Coordinates of C-alpha atoms in Angstrom, one line a residue:
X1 CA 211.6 149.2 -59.3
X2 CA 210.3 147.4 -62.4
X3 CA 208.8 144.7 -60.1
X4 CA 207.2 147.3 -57.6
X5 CA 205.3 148.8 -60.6
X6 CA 204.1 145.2 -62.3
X7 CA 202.3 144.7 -58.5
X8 CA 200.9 148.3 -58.1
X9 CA 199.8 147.8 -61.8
X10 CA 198.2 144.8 -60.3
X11 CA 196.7 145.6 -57.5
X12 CA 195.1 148.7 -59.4
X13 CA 193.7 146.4 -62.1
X14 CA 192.2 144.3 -59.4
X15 CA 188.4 144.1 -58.6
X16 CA 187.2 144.7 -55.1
X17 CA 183.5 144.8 -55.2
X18 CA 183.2 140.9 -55.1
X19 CA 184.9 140.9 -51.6
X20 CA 183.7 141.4 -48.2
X21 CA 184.9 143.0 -45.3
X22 CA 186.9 140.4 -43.1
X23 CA 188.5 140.0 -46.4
X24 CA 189.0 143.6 -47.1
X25 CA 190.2 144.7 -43.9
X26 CA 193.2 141.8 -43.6
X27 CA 194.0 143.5 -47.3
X28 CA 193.9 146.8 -46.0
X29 CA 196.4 145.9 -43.1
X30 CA 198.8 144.4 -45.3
X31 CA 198.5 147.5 -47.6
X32 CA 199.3 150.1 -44.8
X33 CA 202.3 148.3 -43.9
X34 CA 203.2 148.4 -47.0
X35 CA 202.6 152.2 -47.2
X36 CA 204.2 152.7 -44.4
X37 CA 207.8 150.9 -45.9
X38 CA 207.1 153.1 -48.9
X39 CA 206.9 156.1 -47.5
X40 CA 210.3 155.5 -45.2
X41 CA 211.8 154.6 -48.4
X42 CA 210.9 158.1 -50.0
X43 CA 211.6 160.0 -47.2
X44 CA 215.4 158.1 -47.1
X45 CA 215.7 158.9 -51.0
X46 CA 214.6 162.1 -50.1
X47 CA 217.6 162.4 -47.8
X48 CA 220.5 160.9 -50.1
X49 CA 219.2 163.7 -52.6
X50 CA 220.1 166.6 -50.0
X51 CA 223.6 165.2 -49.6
X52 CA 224.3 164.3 -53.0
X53 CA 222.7 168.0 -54.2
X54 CA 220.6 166.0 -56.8
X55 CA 218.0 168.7 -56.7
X56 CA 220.6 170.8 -58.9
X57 CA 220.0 168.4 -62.1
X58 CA 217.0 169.5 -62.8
X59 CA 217.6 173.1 -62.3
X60 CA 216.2 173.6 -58.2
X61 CA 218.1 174.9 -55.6
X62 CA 216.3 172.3 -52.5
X63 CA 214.7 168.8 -52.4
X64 CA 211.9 171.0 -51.0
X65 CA 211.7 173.0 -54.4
X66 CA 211.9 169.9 -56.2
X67 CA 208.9 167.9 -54.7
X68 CA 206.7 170.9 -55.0
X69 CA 208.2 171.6 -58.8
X70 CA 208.2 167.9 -60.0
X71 CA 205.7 165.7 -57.5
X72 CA 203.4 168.7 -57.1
X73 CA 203.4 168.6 -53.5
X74 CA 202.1 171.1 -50.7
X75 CA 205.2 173.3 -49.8
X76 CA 203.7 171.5 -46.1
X77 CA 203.8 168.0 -47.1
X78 CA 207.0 168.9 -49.3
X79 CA 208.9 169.9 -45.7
X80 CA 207.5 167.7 -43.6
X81 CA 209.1 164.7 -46.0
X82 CA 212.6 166.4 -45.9
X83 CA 212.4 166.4 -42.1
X84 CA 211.5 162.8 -41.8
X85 CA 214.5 162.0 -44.3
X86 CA 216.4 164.0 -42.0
X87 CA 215.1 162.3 -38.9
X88 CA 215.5 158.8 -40.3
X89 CA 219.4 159.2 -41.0
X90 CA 219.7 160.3 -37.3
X91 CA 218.0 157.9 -35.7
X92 CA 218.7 154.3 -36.8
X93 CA 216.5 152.4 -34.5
X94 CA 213.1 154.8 -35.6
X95 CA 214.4 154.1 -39.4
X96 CA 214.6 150.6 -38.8
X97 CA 210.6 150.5 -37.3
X98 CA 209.6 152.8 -40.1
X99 CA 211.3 150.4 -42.9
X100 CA 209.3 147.5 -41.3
X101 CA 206.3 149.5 -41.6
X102 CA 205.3 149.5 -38.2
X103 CA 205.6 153.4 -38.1
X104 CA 203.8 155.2 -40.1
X105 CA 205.0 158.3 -42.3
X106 CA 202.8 160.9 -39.3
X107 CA 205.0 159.4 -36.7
X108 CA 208.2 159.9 -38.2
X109 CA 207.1 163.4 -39.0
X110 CA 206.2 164.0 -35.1
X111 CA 209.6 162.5 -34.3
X112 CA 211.4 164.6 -36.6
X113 CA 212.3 167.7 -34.1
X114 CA 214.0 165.8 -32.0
X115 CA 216.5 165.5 -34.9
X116 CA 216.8 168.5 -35.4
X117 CA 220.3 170.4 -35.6
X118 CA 219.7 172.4 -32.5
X119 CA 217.8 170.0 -30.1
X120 CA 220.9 167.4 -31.1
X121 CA 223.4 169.8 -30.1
X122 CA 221.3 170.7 -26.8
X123 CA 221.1 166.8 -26.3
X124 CA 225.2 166.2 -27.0
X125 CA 225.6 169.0 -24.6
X126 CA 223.8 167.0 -22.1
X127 CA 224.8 164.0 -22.4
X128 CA 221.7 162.3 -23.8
X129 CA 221.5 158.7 -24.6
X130 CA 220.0 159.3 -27.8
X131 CA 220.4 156.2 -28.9
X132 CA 217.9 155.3 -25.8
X133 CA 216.0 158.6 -26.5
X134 CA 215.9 156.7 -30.5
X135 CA 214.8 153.0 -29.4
X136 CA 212.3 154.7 -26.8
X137 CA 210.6 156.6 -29.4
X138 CA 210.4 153.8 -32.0
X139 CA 208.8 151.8 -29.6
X140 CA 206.1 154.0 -28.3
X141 CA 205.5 155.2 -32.1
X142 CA 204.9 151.6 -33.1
X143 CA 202.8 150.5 -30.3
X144 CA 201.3 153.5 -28.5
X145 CA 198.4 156.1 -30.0
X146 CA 199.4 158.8 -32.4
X147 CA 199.0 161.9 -29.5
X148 CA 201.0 160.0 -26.9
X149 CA 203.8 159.9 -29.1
X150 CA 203.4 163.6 -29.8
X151 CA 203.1 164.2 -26.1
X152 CA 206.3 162.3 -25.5
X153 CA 207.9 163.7 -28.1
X154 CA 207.0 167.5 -26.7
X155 CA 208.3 166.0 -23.4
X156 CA 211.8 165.4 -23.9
X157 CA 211.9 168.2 -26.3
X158 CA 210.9 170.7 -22.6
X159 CA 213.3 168.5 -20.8
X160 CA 216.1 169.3 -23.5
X161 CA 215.7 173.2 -22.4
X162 CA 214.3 172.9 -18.4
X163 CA 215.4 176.7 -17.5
X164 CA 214.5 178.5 -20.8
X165 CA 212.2 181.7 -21.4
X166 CA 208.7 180.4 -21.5
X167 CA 207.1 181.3 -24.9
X168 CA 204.7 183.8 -25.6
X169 CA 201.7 181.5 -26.5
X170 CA 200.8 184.9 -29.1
X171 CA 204.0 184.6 -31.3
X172 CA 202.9 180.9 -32.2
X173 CA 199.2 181.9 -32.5
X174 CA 197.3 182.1 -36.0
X175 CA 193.8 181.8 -37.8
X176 CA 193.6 182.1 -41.7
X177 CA 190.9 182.2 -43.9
X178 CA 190.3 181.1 -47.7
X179 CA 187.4 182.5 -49.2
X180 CA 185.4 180.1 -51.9
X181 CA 182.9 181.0 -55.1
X182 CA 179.9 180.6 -53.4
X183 CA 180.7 182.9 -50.3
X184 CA 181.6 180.1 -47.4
X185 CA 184.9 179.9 -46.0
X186 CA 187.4 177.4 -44.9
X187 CA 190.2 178.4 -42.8
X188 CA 193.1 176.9 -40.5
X189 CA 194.3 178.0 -36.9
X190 CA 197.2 177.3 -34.0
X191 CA 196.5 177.6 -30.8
X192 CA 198.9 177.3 -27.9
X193 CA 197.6 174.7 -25.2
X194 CA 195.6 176.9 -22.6
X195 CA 194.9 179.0 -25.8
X196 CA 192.9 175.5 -26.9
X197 CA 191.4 175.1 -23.7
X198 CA 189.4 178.0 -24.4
X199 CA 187.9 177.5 -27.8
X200 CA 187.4 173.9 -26.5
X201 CA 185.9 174.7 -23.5
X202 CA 183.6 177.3 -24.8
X203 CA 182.5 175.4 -27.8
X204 CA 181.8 172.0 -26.0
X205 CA 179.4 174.4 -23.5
X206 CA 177.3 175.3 -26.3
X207 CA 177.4 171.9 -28.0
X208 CA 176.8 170.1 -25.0
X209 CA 173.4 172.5 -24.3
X210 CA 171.8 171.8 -28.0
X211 CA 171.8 167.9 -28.2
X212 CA 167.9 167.8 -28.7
X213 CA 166.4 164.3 -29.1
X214 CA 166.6 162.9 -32.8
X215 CA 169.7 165.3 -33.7
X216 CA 171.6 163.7 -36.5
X217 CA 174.8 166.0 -37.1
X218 CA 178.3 164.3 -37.1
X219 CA 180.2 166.2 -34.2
X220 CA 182.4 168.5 -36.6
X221 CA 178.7 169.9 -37.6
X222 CA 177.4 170.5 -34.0
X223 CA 181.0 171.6 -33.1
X224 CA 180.8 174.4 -36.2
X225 CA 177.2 175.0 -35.1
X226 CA 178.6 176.1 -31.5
X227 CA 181.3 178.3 -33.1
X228 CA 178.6 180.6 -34.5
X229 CA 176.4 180.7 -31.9
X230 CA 179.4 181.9 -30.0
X231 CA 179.6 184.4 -32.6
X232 CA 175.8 185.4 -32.6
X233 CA 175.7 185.3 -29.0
X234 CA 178.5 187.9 -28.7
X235 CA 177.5 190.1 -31.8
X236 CA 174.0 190.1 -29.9
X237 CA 175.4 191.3 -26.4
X238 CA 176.8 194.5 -28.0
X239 CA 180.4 194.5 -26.3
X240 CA 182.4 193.9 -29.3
X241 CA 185.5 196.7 -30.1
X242 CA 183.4 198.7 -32.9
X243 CA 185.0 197.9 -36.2
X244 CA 185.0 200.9 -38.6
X245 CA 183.4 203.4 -36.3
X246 CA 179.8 200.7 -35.4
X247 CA 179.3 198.3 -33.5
X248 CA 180.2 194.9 -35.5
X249 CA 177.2 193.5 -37.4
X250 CA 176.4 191.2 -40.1
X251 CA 175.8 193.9 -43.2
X252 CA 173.5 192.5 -46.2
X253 CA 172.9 194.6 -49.1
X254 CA 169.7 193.6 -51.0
X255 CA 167.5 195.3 -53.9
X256 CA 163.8 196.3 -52.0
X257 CA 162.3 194.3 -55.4
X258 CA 164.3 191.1 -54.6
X259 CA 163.4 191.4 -50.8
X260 CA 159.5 191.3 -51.2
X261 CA 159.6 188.9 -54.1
X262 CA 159.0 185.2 -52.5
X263 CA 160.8 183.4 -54.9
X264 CA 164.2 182.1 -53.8
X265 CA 166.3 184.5 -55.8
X266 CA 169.9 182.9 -55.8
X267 CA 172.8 185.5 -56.1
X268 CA 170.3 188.7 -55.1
X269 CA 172.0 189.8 -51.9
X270 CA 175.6 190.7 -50.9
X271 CA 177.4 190.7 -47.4
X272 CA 179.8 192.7 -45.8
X273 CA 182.6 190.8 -46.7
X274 CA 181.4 190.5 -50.1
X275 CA 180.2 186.8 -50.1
X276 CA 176.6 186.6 -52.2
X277 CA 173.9 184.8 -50.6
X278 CA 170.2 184.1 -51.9
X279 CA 167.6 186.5 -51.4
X280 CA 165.3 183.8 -49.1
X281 CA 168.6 184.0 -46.8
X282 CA 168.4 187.3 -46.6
X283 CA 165.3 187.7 -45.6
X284 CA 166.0 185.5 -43.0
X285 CA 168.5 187.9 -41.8
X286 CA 165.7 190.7 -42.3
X287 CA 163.6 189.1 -39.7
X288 CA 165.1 190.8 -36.6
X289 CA 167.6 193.5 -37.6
X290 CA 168.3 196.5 -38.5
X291 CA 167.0 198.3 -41.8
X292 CA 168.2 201.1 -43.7
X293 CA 166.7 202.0 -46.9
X294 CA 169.7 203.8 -49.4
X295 CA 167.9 205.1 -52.9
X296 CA 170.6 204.4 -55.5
X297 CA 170.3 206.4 -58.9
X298 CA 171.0 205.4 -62.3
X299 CA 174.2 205.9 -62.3
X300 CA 174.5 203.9 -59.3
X301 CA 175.1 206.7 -57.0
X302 CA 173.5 206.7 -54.1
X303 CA 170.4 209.3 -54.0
X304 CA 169.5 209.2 -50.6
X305 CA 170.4 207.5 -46.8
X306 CA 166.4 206.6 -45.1
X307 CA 167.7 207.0 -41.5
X308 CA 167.8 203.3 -40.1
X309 CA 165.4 201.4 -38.2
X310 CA 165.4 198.0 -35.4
X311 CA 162.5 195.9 -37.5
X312 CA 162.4 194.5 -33.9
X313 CA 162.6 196.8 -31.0
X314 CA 164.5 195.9 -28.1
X315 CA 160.6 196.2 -26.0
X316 CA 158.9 193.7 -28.5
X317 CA 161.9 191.0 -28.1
X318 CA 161.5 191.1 -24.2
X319 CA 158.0 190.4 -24.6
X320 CA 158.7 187.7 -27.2
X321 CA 161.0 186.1 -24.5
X322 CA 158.7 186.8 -21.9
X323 CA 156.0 184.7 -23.8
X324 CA 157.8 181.9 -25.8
X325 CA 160.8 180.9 -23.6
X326 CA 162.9 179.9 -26.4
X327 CA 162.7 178.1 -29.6
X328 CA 159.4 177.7 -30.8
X329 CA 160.2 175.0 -33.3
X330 CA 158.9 171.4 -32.0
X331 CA 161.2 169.4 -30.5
X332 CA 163.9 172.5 -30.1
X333 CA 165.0 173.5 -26.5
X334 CA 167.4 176.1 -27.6
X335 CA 167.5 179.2 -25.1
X336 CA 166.1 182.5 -26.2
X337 CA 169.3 184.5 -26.1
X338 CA 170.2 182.0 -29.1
X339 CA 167.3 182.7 -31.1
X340 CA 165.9 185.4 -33.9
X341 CA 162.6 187.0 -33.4
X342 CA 161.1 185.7 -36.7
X343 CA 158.0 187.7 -38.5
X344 CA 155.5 184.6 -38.8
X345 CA 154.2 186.7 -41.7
X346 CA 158.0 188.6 -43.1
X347 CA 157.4 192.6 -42.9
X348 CA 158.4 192.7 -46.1
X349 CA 155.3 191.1 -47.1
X350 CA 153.2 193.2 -45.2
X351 CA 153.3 191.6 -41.9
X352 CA 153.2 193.2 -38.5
X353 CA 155.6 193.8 -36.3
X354 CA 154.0 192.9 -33.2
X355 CA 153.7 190.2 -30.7
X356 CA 151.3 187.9 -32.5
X357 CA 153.7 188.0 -35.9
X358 CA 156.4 187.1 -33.8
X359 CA 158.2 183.8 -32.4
X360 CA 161.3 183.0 -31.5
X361 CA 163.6 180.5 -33.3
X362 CA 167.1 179.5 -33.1
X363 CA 169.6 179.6 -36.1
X364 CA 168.9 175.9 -37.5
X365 CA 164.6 176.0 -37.3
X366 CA 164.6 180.1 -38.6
X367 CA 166.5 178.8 -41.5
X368 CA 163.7 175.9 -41.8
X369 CA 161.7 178.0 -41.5
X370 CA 162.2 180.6 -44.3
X371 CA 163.0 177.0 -46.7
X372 CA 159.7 175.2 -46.1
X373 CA 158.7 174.5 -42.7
X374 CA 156.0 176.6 -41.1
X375 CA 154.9 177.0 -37.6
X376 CA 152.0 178.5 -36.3
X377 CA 150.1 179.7 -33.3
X378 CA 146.8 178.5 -32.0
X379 CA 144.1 180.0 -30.3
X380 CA 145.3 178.7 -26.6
X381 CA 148.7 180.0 -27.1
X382 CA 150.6 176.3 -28.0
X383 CA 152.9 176.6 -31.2
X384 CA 152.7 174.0 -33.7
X385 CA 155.5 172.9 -36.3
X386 CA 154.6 171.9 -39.9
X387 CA 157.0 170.1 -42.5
X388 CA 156.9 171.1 -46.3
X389 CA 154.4 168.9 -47.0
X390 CA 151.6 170.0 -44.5
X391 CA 152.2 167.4 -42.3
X392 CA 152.6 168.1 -38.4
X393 CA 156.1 167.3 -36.5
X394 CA 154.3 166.0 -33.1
X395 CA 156.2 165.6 -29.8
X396 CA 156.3 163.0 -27.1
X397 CA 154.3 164.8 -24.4
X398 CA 155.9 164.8 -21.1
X399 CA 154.8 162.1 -18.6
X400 CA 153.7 163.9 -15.5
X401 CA 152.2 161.4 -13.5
X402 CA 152.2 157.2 -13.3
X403 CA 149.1 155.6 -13.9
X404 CA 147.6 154.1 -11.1
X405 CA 147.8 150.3 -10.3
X406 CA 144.3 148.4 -10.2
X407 CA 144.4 146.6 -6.7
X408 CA 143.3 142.8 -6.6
X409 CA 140.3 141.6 -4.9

C-alpha cells in the first residue's frame, strides 16, 4: 500500500501541460486500466468486510453505512459497490477480467443482478451453467459496448423467469425534482422501455423540426429545448386536467412598478412554484397572456381582485398567424403554434395591442428579443432582425431560378 501511494503521489506531482495528445492518450489508457484493477480491488475489500462484519469496528451496522459515513459516498454509489463485491465473489471468471482491468467498475455493476441471491437460486433450480453464464459475460463486458452488455445481461435475467407475471411498467416508473437558489431545476426519471419510446419519440419530433441553419446547441440543449415546447405546446392547447380548480398555467407575480420599469430588475418577479425570475423575463411572459391586476395594502393584504384579461385575444393571434406564418426572427422557421405573440412595443410601455405591435416569435428569439435583439417591420410587410449592436442578421435569399447559360457563337 505504501508503494501504491509513493506512485499516486507521483503521478499527482507530475506536469502534463508539456505533453501532447498521442502522448496523453497512450497515458490515459494505461491509467484506466489501472482504474479499473483499482476499483475490483475495492469492490473485493468491500466484500471481505461484509463477511468478516468489519463495518462493526467503527460503530455501523453495513458496509453500505460505512462508505457513506467514512468515504462520503452516495447511498447510490455506496450500494452499487457492495453489489459488485458481491458479484465478483460469485463469479470468478468476471473477477478475474475485472482484476486485469479489462472491465470496468460500470460493467461489473450491470453484471451484478445476475448474482444476486434470488436469480442464483432461480438459475440452480434450472440447471444453469453459470460458470458459462460467468465466462460469457466477462467476455462480452471486456470486448463488447456498455448497452449490449446491459442488454445481455436483462436477457438471461427474462430467460431466468420465461412464464412470470409481466410487470406493471407504473410500479417501476418515477420523475423527481430538486429545486436550486436561482429557481431552475434538475431532476432524475425511470422509465420502463415503451414508457421511453414515448418521451423519445415525442422529443426527437420536435428536435428534429427546429435544426435551423447555423444552430450551435449540443444535443442535451436542443433535446431540453424540445421538452418544453412539449410543455408549451400542450399548456397552449388547453386540454390539461385543471390543477387547483384552472386550467394549468405558468403564474408570475410581479409589482406593476417593476413591470413598466425597463431596467432588467433581477429578483422582481415570483412564479407559481415559487422560483424568482428577473423582471425583463417576466415581461417576456407578459407579452401574450393573461393579466390580472390584485391591489395589495399595506399590510400586504390584498385590497382588491381587477377581473382578468387575455393581453392577446384569441381573434388578434389568428390574424397574427394568418399574416406572419411563424417565427419572425431571421433565419427561424419555427411553426406558429410554437411561438408567443410578442408586443413589438410591450403594453406595459404603452404599446398597442393590435396587429401592427404584434409578431410572432418562438421561445429562444422572444427571449432575444426582450435581452437585446430587435426586429422590426417595414413598409412592404418583410420583418427585419437586428443584433444588440444595430447591426442587421441578413439571410441567404432563396435561389428560385438558374441563371441562364450564354450560348457560343
Amino acid at each position: 500500500m505504501s508503494r501504491l501511494s509513493a506512485a499516486l503521489d507521483e503521478l499527482a506531482a507530475e506536469d502534463l501541460s508539456g505533453k501532447f495528445g498521442p502522448q496523453l492518450l497512450e497515458e490515459l489508457r494505461v491509467l484506466l486500466v489501472a482504474q479499473n484493477r483499482l476499483a475490483a480491488r475495492v469492490s473485493r475489500t468491500v466484500r471481505e468486510c461484509e463477511i468478516t462484519g468489519a463495518a462493526e469496528h467503527d460503530g455501523q451496522k453495513t458496509m453500505a453505512s460505512w462508505l457513506r459515513g467514512h468515504a462520503r459516498f452516495s447511498p447510490a454509489a455506496a450500494a452499487r459497490v457492495v453489489r459488485s463485491g458481491r458479484a465478483l465473489a460469485e463469479l470468478p471468471a468476471v473477477a478475474a477480467a475485472a482484476a486485469s482491468g479489462a472491465v470496468t467498475a460500470e460493467a461489473v455493476a450491470a453484471i451484478a443482478p445476475v448474482a444476486a441471491p434470488a436469480n442464483l437460486e432461480a438459475a440452480a433450480e434450472q440447471g444453469v451453467d453459470l460458470a458459462g453464464v460467468d465466462a460469457a459475460l466477462a467476455e462480452v463486458a471486456a470486448a463488447r459496448p456498455h448497452a449490449e452488455l446491459r442488454q445481455v445481461v436483462e436477457h438471461y435475467l427474462s430467460r431466468l423467469d420465461p412464464d412470470g407475471t409481466e410487470p406493471d411498467p407504473t410500479e417501476g416508473r418515477s420523475l423527481t425534482f430538486a429545486k436550486h437558489a436561482d429557481g431552475s431545476i434538475s431532476g432524475r426519471f425511470e422509465l420502463d422501455a415503451v414508457g421511453g419510446e414515448k418521451l423519445q419519440a415525442a422529443v426527437e419530433s420536435i428536435v428534429q423540426a427546429s435544426r435551423p441553419a447555423g444552430d450551435t446547441r449540443t444535443r442535451a440543449q436542443q433535446s431540453a429545448d424540445a421538452l418544453v415546447q412539449l410543455c408549451d405546446n400542450q399548456l397552449a392547447s388547453g386540454g390539461l386536467p385543471t390543477l387547483r380548480t384552472v386550467k394549468p398555467h405558468v403564474v408570475v407575480r410581479i409589482d406593476l412598478e417593476d413591470l413598466v420599469d425597463p431596467s432588467t430588475g433581477p429578483g422582481a418577479a415570483r412564479l407559481g412554484f415559487g422560483a424568482t425570475i428577473s423582471a425583463a423575463r417576466a415581461r417576456w411572459l407578459a407579452c401574450d397572456g393573461n393579466v390580472t391586476r390584485i391591489v395589495i395594502g399595506p399590510d400586504g393584504q390584498p385590497l382588491d381582485l381587477g377581473r382578468t384579461h387575455r393581453v392577446v385575444p384569441a381573434r388578434l393571434r389568428r390574424a397574427v398567424e394568418a399574416r406572419d406564418g411563424g417565427c419572425v426572427f431571421a433565419g427561424c422557421d419555427a411553426p406558429a403554434h410554437w411561438c408567443d405573440v410578442h408586443h413589438v412595443l410591450h403594453w406595459a410601455d404603452g404599446g398597442e395591442t393590435s396587429l401592427g405591435n404584434s409578431a410572432l416569435l418562438c421561445e429562444r428569439h422572444h427571449t432575444k428579443v426582450h435581452h437585446g435583439f430587435r426586429i422590426e417591420r417595414d413598409h412592404q410587410g418583410r420583418w427585419h432582425t437586428y443584433r444588440p449592436d444595430g447591426t442587421e442578421i441578413l439571410v441567404l435569399p432563396h435561389i428560385t431560378e438558374q441563371p441562364a447559360r450564354s450560348r457560343a457563337g
